[in-house]
CSV table of N, CA and C in Angstrom, one decimal:
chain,number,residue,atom,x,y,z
Z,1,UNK,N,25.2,-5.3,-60.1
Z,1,UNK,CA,25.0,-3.9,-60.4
Z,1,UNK,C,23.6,-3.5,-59.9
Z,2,UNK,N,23.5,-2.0,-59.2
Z,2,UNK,CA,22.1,-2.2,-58.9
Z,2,UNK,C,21.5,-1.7,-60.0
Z,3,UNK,N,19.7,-1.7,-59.6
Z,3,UNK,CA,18.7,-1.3,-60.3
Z,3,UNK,C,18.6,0.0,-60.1
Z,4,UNK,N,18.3,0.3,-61.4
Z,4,UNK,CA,18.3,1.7,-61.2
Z,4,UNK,C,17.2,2.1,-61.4
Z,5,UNK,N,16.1,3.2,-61.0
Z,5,UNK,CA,15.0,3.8,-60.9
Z,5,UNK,C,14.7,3.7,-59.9
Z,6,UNK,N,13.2,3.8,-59.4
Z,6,UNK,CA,12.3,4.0,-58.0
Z,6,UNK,C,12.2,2.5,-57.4
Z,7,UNK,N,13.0,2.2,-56.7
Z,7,UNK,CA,12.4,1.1,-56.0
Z,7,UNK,C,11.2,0.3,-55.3
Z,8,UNK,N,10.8,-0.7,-55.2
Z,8,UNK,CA,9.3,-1.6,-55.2
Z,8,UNK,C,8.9,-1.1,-54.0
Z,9,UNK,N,7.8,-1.5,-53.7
Z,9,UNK,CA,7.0,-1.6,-52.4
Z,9,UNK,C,7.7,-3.0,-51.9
Z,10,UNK,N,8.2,-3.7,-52.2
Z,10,UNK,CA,9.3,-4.8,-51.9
Z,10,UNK,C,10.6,-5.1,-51.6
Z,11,UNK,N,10.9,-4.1,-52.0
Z,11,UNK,CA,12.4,-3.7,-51.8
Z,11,UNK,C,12.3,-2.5,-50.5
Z,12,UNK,N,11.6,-2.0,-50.6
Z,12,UNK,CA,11.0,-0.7,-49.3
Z,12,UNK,C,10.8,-1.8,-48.0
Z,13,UNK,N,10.2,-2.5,-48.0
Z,13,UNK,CA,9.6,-3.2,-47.1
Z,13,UNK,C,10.7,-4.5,-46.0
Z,14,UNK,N,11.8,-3.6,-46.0
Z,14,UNK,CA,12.7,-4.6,-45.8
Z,14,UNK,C,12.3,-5.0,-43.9
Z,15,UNK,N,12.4,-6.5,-44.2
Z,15,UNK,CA,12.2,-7.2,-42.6
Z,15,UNK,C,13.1,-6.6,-41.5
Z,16,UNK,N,13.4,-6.4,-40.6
Z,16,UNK,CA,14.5,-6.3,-39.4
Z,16,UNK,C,13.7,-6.9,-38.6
Z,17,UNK,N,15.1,-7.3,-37.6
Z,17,UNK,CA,14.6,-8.3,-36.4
Z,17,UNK,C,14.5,-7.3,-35.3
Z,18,UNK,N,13.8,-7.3,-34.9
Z,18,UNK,CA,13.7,-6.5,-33.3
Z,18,UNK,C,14.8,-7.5,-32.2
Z,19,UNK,N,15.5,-6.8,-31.8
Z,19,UNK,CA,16.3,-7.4,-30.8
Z,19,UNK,C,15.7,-7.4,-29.9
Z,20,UNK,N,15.6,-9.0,-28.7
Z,20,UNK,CA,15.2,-9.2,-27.9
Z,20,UNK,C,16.3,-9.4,-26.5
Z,21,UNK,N,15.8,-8.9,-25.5
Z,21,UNK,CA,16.8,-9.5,-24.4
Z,21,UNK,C,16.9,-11.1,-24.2
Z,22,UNK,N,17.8,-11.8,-23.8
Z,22,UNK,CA,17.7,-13.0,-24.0
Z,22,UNK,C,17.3,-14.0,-23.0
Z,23,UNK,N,16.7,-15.3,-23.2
Z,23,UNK,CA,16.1,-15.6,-22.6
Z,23,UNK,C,16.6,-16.1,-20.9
Z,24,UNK,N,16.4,-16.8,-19.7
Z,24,UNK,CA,17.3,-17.6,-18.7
Z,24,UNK,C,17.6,-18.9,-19.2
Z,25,UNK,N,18.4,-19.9,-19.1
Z,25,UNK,CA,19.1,-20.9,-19.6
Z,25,UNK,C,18.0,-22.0,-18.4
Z,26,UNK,N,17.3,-22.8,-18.6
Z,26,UNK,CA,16.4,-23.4,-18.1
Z,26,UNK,C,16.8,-24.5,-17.2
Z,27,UNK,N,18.8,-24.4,-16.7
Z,27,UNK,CA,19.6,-25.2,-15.9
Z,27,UNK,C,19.3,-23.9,-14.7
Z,28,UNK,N,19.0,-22.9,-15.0
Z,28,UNK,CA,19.5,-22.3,-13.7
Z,28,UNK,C,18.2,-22.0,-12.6
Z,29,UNK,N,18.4,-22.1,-11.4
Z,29,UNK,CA,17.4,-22.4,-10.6
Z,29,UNK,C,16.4,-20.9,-10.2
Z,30,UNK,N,15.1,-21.3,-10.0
Z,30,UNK,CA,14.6,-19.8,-9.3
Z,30,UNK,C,15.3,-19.0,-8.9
Z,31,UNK,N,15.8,-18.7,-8.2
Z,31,UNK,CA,16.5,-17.7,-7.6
Z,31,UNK,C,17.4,-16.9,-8.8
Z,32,UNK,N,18.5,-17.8,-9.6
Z,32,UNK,CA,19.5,-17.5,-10.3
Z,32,UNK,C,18.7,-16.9,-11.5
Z,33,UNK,N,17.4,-17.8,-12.2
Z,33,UNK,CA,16.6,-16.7,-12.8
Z,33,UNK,C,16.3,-15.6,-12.6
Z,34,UNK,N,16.1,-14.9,-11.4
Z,34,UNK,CA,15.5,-13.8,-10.8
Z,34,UNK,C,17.0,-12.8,-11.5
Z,35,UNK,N,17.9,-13.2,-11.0
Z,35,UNK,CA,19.1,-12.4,-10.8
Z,35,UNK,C,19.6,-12.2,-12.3
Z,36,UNK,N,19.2,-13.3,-13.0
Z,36,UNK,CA,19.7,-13.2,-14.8
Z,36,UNK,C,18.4,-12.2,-15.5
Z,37,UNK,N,17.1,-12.0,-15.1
Z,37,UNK,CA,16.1,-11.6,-15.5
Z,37,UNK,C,16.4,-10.0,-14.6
Z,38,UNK,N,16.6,-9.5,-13.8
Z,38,UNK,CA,17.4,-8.4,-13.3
Z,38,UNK,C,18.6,-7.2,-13.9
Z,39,UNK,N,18.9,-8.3,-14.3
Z,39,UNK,CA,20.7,-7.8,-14.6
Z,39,UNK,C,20.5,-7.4,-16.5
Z,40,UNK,N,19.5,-8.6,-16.8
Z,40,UNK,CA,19.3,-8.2,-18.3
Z,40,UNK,C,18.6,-7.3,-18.2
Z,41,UNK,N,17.5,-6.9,-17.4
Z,41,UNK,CA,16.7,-5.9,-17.9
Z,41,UNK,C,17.5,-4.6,-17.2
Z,42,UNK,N,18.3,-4.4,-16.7
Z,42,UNK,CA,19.3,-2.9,-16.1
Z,42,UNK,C,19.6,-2.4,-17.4
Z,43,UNK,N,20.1,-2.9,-18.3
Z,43,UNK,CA,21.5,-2.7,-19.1
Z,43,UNK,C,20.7,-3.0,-20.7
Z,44,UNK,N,21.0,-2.2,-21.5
Z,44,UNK,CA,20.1,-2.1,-23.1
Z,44,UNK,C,19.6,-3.4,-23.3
Z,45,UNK,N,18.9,-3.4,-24.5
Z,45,UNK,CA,18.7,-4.7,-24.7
Z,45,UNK,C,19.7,-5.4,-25.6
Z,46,UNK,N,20.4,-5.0,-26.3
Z,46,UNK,CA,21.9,-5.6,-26.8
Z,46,UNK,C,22.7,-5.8,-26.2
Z,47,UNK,N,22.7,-5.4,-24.7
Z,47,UNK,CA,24.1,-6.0,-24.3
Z,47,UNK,C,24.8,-6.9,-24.8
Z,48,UNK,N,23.9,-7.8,-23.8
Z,48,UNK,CA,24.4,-9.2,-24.2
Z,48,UNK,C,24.4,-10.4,-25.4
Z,49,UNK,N,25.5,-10.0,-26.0
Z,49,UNK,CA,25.4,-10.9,-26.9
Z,49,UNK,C,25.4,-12.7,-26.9
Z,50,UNK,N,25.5,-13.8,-27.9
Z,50,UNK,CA,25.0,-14.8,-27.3
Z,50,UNK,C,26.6,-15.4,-26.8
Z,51,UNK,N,27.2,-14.4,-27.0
Z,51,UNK,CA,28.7,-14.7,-26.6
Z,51,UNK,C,29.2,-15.0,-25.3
Z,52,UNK,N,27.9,-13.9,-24.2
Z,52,UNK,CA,28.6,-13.5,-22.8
Z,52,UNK,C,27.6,-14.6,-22.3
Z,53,UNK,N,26.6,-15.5,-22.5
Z,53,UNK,CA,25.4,-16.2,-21.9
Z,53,UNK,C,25.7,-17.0,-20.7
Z,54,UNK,N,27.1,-17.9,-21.1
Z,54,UNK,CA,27.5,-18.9,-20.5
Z,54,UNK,C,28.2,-17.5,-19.1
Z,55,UNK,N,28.9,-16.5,-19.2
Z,55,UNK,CA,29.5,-16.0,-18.5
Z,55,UNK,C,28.4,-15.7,-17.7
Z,56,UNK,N,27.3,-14.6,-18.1
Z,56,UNK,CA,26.1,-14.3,-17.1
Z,56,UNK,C,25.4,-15.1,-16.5
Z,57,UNK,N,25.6,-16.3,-16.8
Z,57,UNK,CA,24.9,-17.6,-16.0
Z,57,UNK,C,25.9,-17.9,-14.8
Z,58,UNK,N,27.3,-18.1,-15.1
Z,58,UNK,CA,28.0,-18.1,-13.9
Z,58,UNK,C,28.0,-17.0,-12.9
Z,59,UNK,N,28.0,-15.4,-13.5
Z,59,UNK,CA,27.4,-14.5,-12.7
Z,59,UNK,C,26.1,-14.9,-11.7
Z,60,UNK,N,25.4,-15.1,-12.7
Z,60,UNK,CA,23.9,-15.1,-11.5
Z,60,UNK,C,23.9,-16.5,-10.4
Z,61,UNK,N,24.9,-17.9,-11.0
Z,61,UNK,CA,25.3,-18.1,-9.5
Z,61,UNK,C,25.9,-18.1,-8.9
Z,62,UNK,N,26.7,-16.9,-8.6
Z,62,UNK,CA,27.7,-16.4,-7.7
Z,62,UNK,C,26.9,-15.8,-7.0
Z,63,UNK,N,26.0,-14.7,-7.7
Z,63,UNK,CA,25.4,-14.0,-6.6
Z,63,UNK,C,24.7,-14.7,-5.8
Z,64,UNK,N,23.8,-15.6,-6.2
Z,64,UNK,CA,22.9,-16.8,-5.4
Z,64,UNK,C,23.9,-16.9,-4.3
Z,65,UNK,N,25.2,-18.0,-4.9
Z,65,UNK,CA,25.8,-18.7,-3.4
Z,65,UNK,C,26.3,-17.6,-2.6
Z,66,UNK,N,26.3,-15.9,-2.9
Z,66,UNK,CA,26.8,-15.1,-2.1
Z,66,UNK,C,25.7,-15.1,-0.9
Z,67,UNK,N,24.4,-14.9,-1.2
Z,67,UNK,CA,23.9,-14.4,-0.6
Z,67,UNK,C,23.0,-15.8,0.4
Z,68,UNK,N,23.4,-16.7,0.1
Z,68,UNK,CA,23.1,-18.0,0.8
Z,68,UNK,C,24.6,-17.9,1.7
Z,69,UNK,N,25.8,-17.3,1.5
Z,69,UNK,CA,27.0,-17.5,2.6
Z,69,UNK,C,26.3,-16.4,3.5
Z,70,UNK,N,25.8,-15.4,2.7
Z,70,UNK,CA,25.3,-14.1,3.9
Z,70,UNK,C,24.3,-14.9,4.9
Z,71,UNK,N,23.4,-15.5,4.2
Z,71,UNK,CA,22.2,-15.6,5.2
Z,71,UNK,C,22.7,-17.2,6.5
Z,72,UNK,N,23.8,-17.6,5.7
Z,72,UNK,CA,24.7,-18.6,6.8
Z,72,UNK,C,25.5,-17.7,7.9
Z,73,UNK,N,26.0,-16.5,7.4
Z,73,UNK,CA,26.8,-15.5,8.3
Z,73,UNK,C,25.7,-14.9,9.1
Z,74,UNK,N,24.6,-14.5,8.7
Z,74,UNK,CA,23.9,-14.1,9.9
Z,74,UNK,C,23.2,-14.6,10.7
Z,75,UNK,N,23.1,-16.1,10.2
Z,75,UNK,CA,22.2,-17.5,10.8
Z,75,UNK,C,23.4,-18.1,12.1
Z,76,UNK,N,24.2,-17.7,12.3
Z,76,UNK,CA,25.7,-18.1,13.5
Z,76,UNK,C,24.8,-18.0,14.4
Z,77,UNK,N,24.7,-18.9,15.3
Z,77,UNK,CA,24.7,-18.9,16.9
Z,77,UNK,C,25.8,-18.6,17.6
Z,78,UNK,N,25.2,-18.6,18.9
Z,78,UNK,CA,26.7,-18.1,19.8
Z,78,UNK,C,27.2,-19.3,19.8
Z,79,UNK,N,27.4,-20.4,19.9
Z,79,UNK,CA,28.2,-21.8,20.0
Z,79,UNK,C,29.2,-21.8,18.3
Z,80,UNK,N,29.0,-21.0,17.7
Z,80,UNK,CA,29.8,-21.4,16.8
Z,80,UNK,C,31.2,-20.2,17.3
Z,81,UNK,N,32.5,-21.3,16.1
Z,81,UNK,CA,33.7,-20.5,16.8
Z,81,UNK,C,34.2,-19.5,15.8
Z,82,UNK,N,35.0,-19.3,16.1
Z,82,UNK,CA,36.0,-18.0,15.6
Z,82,UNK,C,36.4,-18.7,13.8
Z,83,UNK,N,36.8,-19.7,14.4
Z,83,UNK,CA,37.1,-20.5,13.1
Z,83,UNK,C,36.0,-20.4,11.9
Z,84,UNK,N,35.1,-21.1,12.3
Z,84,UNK,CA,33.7,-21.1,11.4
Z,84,UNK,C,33.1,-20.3,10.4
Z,85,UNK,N,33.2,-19.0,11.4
Z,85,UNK,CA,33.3,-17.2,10.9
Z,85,UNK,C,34.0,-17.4,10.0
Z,86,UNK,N,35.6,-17.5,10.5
Z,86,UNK,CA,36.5,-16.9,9.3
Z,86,UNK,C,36.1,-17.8,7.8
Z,87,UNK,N,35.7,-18.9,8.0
Z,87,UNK,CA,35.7,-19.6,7.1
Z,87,UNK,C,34.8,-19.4,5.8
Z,88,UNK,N,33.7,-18.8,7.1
Z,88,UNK,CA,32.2,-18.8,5.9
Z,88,UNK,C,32.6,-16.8,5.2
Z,89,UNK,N,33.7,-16.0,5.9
Z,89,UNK,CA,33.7,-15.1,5.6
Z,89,UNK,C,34.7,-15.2,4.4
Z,90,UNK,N,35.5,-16.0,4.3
Z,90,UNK,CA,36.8,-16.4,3.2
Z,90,UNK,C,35.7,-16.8,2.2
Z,91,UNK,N,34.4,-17.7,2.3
Z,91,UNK,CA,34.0,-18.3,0.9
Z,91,UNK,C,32.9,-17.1,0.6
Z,92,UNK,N,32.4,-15.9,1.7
Z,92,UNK,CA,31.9,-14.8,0.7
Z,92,UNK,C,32.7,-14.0,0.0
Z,93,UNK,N,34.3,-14.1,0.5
Z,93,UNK,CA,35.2,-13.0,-0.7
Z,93,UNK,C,35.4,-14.0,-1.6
Z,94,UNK,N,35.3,-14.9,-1.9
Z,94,UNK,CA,35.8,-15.9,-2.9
Z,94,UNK,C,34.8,-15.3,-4.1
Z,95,UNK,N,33.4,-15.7,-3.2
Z,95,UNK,CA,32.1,-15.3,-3.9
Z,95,UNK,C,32.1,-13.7,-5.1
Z,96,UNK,N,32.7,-13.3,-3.7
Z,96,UNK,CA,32.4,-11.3,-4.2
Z,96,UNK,C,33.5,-11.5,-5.3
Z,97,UNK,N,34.5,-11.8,-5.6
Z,97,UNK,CA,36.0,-11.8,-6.1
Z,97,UNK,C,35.2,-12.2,-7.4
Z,98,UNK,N,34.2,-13.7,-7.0
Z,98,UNK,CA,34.4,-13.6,-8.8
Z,98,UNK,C,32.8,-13.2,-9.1
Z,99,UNK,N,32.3,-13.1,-8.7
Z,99,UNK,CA,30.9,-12.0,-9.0
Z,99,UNK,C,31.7,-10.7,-10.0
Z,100,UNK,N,32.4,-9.9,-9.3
Z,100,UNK,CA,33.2,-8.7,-9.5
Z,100,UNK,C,34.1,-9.1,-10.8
Z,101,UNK,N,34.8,-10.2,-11.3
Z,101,UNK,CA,35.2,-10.4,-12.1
Z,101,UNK,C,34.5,-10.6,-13.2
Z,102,UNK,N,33.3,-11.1,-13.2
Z,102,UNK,CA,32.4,-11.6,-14.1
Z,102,UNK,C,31.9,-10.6,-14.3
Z,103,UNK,N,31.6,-9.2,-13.5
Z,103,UNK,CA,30.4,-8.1,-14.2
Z,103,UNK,C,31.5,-7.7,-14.6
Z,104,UNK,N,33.1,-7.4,-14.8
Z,104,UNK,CA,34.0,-6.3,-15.2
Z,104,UNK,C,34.4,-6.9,-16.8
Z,105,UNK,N,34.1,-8.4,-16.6
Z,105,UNK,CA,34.2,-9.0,-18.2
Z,105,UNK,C,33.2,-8.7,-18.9
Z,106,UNK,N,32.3,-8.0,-18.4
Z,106,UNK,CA,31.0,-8.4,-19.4
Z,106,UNK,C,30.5,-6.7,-19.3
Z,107,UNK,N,31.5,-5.8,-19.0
Z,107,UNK,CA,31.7,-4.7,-18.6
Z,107,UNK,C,30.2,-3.8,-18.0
Z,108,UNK,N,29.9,-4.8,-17.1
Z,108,UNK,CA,28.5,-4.4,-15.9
Z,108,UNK,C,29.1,-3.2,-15.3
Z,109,UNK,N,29.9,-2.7,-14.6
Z,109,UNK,CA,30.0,-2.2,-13.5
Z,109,UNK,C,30.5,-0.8,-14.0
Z,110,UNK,N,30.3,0.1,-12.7
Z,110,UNK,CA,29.9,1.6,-13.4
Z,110,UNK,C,31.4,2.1,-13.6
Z,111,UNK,N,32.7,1.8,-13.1
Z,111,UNK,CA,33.3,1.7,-14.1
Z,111,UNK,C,33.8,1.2,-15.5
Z,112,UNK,N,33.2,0.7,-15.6
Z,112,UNK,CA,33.4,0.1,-17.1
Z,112,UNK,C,32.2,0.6,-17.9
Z,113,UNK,N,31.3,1.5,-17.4
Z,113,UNK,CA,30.3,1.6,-18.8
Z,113,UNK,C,30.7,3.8,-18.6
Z,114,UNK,N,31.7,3.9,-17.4
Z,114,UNK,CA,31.6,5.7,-17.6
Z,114,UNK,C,31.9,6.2,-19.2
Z,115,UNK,N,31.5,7.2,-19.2
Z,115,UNK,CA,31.5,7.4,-20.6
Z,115,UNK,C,32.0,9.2,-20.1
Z,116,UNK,N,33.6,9.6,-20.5
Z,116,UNK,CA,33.9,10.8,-19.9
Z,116,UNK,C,32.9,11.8,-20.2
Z,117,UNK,N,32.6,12.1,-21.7
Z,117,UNK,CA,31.7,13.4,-22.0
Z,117,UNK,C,30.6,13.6,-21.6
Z,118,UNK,N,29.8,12.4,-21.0
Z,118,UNK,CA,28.4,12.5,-20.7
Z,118,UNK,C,28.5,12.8,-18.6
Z,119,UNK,N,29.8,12.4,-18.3
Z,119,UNK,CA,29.6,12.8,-16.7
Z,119,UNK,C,29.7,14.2,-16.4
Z,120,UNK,N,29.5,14.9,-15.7
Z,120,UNK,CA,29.2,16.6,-15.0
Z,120,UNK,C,30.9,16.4,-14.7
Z,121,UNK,N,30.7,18.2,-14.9
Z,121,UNK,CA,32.1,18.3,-14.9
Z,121,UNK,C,31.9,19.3,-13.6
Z,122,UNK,N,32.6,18.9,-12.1
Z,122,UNK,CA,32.6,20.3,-11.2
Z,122,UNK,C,32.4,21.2,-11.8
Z,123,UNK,N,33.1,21.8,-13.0
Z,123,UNK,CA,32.7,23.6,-13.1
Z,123,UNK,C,30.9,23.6,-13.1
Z,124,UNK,N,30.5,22.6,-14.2
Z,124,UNK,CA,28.9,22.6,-14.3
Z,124,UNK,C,27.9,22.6,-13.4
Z,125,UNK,N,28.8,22.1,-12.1
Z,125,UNK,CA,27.8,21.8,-10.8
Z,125,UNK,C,27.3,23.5,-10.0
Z,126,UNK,N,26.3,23.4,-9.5
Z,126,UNK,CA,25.9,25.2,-9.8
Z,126,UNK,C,27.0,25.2,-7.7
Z,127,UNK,N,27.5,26.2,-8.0
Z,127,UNK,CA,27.8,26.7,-6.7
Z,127,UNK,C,27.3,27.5,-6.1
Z,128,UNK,N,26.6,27.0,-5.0
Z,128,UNK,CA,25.2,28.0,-4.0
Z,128,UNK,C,26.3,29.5,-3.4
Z,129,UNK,N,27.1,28.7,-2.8
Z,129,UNK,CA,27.9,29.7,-2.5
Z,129,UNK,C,28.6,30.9,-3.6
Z,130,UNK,N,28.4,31.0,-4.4
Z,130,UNK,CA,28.8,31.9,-5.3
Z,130,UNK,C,27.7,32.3,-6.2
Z,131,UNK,N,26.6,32.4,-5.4
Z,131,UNK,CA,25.2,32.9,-6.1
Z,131,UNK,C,25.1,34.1,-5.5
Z,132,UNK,N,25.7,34.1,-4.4
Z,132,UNK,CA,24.9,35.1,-3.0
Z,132,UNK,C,25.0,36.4,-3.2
């Protein structure tokens, strides 16, 4: 049952936790820190709950080995062949496929956070041409 009357200077004084963005997982290498310390600070500080951690850790090394296949794709000499290309170009869609999978689970991507009422509606957009 509660207490009834004016409540304490103790009961007023209630603690809350300031939510924190969360920390990098101390397995993942410079680079993949950079991209987990990035990605958390875009997006509120609650995003991510301690539920998605393990998923945004595999995100940030996707992006890593994406951009290590890029810097292999533009490191090609002319002696390499047709084959090679295709090859290193098949493990950057592999890459992008599940980068893109991982931000749409953890609903990163600008479809997944639109919010209908808050986007401009054409009528709202001012028409120059019908000022004149």
């Amino acid at each position: 049952m509660a207490q009834r009357g004016r409540k304490s200077a103790g009961d007023l004084a209630a603690v809350s936790s300031i939510p924190e963005r969360p920390k990098p997982p101390r397995e993942l290498t410079r680079d993949q820190n950079k991209v987990w310390l990035r990605v958390v600070s875009a997006l509120p500080i609650d995003w991510f709950g301690s539920e998605t951690h393990d998923t945004l850790k595999q995100f940030c090394v996707h992006v890593v080995d994406a951009e290590k296949i890029r810097k292999w794709i533009d490191d090609l000499d002319a002696e390499a062949t047709y084959k090679d290309f295709d090859n290193l170009l098949k493990m950057q869609e592999r890459e992008s496929r599940a980068m893109n999978a991982l931000a749409r689970s953890m609903r990163m991507t600008q479809q997944s956070t639109y919010i209908p009422h808050k986007s401009r509606k054409l009528d709202a957009v001012k028409k120059t041409w019908k000022t004149l």
